[in-house]
Short mmCIF file of C-alpha atoms in Angstrom, two decimals:
data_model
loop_
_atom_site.label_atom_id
_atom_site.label_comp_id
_atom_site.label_asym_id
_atom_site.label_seq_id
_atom_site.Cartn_x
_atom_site.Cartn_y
_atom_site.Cartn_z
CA UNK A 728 0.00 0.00 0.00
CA UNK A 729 1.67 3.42 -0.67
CA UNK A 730 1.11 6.33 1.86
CA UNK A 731 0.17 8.43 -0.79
CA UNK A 732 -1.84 11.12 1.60
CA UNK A 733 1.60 12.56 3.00
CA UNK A 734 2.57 13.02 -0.93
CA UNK A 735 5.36 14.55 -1.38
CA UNK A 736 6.53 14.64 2.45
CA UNK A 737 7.02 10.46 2.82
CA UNK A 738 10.77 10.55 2.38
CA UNK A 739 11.03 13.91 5.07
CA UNK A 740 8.37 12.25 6.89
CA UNK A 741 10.14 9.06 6.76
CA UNK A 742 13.57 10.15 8.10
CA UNK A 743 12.35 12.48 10.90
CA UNK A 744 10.91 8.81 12.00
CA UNK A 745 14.00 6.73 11.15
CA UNK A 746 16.10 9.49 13.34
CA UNK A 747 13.28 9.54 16.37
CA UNK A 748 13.83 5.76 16.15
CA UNK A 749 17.52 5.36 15.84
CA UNK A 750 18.03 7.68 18.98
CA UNK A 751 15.33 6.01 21.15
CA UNK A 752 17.20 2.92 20.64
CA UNK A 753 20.75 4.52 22.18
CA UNK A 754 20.03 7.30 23.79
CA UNK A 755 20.14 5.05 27.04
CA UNK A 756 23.18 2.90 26.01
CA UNK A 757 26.28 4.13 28.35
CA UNK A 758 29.48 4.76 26.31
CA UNK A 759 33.20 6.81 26.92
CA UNK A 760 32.35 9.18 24.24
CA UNK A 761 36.39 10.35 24.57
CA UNK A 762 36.29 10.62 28.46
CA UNK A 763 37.07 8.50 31.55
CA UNK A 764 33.51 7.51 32.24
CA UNK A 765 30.56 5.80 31.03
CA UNK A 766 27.17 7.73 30.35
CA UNK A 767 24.86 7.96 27.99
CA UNK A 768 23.06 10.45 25.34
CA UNK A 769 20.57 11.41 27.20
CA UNK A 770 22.71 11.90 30.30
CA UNK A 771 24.90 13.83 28.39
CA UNK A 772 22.05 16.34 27.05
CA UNK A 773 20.70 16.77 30.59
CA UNK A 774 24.68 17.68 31.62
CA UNK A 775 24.18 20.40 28.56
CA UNK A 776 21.30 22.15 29.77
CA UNK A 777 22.19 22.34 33.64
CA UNK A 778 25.53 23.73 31.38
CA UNK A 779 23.33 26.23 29.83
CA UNK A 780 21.09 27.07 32.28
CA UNK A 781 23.21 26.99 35.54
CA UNK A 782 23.43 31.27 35.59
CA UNK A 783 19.23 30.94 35.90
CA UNK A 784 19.05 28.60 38.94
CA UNK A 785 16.42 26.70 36.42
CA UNK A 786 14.73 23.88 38.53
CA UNK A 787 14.73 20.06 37.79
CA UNK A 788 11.18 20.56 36.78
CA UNK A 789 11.92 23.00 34.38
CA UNK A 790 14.84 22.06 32.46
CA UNK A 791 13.09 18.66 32.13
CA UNK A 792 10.35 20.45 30.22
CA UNK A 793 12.93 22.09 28.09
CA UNK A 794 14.56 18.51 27.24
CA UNK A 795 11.62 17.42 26.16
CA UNK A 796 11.31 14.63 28.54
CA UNK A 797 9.47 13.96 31.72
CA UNK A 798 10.61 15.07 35.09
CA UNK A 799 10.86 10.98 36.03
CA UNK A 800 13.44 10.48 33.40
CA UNK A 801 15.25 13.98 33.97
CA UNK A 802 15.56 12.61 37.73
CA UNK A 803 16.59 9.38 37.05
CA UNK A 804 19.60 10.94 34.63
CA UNK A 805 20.46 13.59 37.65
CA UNK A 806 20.35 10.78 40.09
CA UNK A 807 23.37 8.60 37.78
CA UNK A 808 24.97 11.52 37.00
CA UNK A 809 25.36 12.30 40.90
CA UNK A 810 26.64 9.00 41.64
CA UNK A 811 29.31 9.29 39.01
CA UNK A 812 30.29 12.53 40.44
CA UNK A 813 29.34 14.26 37.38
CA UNK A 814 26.83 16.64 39.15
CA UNK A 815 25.55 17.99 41.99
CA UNK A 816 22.51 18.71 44.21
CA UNK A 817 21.43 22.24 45.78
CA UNK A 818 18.38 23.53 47.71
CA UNK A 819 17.76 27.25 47.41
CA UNK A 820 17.73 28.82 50.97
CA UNK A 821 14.25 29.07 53.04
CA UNK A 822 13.09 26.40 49.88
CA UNK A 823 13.89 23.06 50.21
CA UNK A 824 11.40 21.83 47.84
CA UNK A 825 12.68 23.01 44.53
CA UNK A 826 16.10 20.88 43.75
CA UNK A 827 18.77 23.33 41.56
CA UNK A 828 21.61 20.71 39.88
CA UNK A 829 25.07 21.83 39.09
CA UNK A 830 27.78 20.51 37.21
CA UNK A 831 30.95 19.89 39.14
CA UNK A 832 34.45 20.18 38.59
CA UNK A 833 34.70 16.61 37.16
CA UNK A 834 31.29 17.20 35.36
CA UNK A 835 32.85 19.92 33.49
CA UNK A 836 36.04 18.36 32.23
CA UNK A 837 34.00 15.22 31.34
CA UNK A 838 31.91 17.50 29.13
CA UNK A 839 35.17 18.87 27.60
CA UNK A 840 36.74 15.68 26.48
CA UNK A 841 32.89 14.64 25.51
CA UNK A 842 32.65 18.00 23.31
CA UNK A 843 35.88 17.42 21.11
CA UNK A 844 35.08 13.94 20.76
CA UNK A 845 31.69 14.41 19.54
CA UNK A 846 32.03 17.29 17.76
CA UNK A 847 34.85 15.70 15.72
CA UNK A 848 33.06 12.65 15.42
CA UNK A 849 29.35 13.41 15.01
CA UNK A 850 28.81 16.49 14.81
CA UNK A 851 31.33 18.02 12.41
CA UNK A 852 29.76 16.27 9.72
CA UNK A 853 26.52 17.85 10.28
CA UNK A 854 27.79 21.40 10.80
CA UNK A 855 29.33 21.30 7.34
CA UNK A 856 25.88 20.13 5.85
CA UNK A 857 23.91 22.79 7.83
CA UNK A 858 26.74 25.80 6.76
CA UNK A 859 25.69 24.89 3.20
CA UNK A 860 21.75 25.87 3.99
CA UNK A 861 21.10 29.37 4.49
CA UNK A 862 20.45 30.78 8.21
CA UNK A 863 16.78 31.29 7.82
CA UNK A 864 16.23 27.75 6.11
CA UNK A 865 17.80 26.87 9.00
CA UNK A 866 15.68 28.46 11.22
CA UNK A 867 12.69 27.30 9.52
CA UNK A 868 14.41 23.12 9.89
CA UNK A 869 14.82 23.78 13.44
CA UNK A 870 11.28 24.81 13.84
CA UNK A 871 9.76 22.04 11.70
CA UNK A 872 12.01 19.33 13.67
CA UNK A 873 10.52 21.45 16.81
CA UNK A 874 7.52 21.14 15.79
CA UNK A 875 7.48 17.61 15.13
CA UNK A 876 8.96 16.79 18.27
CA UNK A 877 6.11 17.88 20.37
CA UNK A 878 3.67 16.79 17.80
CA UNK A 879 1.65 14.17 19.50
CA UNK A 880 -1.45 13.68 17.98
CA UNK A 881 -4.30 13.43 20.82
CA UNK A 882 -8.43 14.18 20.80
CA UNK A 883 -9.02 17.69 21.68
CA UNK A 884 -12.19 17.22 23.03
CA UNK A 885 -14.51 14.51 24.35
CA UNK A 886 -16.54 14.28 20.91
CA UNK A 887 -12.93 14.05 19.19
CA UNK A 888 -12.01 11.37 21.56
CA UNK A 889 -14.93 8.82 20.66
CA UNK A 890 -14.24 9.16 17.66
CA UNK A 891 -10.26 8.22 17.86
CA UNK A 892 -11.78 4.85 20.26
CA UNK A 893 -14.18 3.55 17.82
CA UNK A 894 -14.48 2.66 14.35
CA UNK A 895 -16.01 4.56 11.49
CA UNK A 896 -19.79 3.89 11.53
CA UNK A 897 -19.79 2.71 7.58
CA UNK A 898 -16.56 0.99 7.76
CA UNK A 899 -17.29 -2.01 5.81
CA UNK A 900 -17.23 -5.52 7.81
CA UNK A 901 -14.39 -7.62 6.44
CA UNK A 902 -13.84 -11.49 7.14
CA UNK A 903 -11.31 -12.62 9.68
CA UNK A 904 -8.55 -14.23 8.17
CA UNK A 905 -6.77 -17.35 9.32
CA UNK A 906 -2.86 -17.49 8.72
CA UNK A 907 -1.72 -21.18 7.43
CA UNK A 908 1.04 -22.20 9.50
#
């Protein structure tokens, strides 16, 4: 059967999926990535935006949201990252409740041997492919891939909702089939 309702969009369509999938299956997988210890993608990204965000006292809660990811998975990162002495934990005074995380001294230099590896190894590659597309196409990828990564379709309403959980009324009844083993 050919997906011909996304038309001319299957082959973008078709690698936005292939990278979703391709980083869902190691984004958890621990590797050296050029430094002294073991961690993993994702771990790595949350170490980059504690990086980024560490002048804003951003909360747990918050940078999570920013990641894209839910506060569970944020925490469980944190947590590793903690016991590998790659970060650390902070209450703000009279406010114990809200957790601030900060990279420490062997958190930073980890991300240093981390950023020339990758950068030489991954990310080079793609740099040279995006300097060839001009800034505002650019812009206008980054919002599409934006886009797309929040995209989830879901009912908006209760009406909407039904109609996702049941089949169409005049969908025509078609015999079970039996596979032949």
């Amino acid at each position: 059967m050919k997906l011909e309702w996304m038309g001319e969009y299957r082959d973008f369509v078709e690698k936005m999926i292939k990278y979703g999938n391709a980083y869902a299956t190691r984004c958890q997988k621990e590797h050296y990535f050029g430094s002294e210890i073991l961690f993993s993608p994702s771990q790595l990204q949350t170490m980059e935006y504690i990086l980024e965000s560490e002048d804003q006292h951003q909360s747990m809660v918050e940078i999570a949201a920013r990641l894209g990811v839910s506060p569970a998975t944020f925490s469980r990162n944190v947590k590793r990252m903690v016991e590998k002495g790659l970060l650390e934990k902070y209450h703000l005074e009279g406010n114990r409740k809200t957790v601030i995380v900060k990279v420490s001294p062997l958190g930073r230099k980890t991300y240093e041997d981390y950023s020339r590896f990758v950068l030489k190894y991954r990310f080079q590659r793609l740099f040279d492919m995006l300097d060839e597309i001009p800034p505002q196409w650019r812009e206008k990828l980054a919002d599409i891939i934006d886009a797309w990564s929040t995209y989830v379709p879901q009912p908006q309403n209760a009406e909407e909702e039904r109609t996702w959980d049941s089949r169409p009324r005049d969908a025509e009844e078609k015999p079970n089939l039996i596979r032949i083993e």
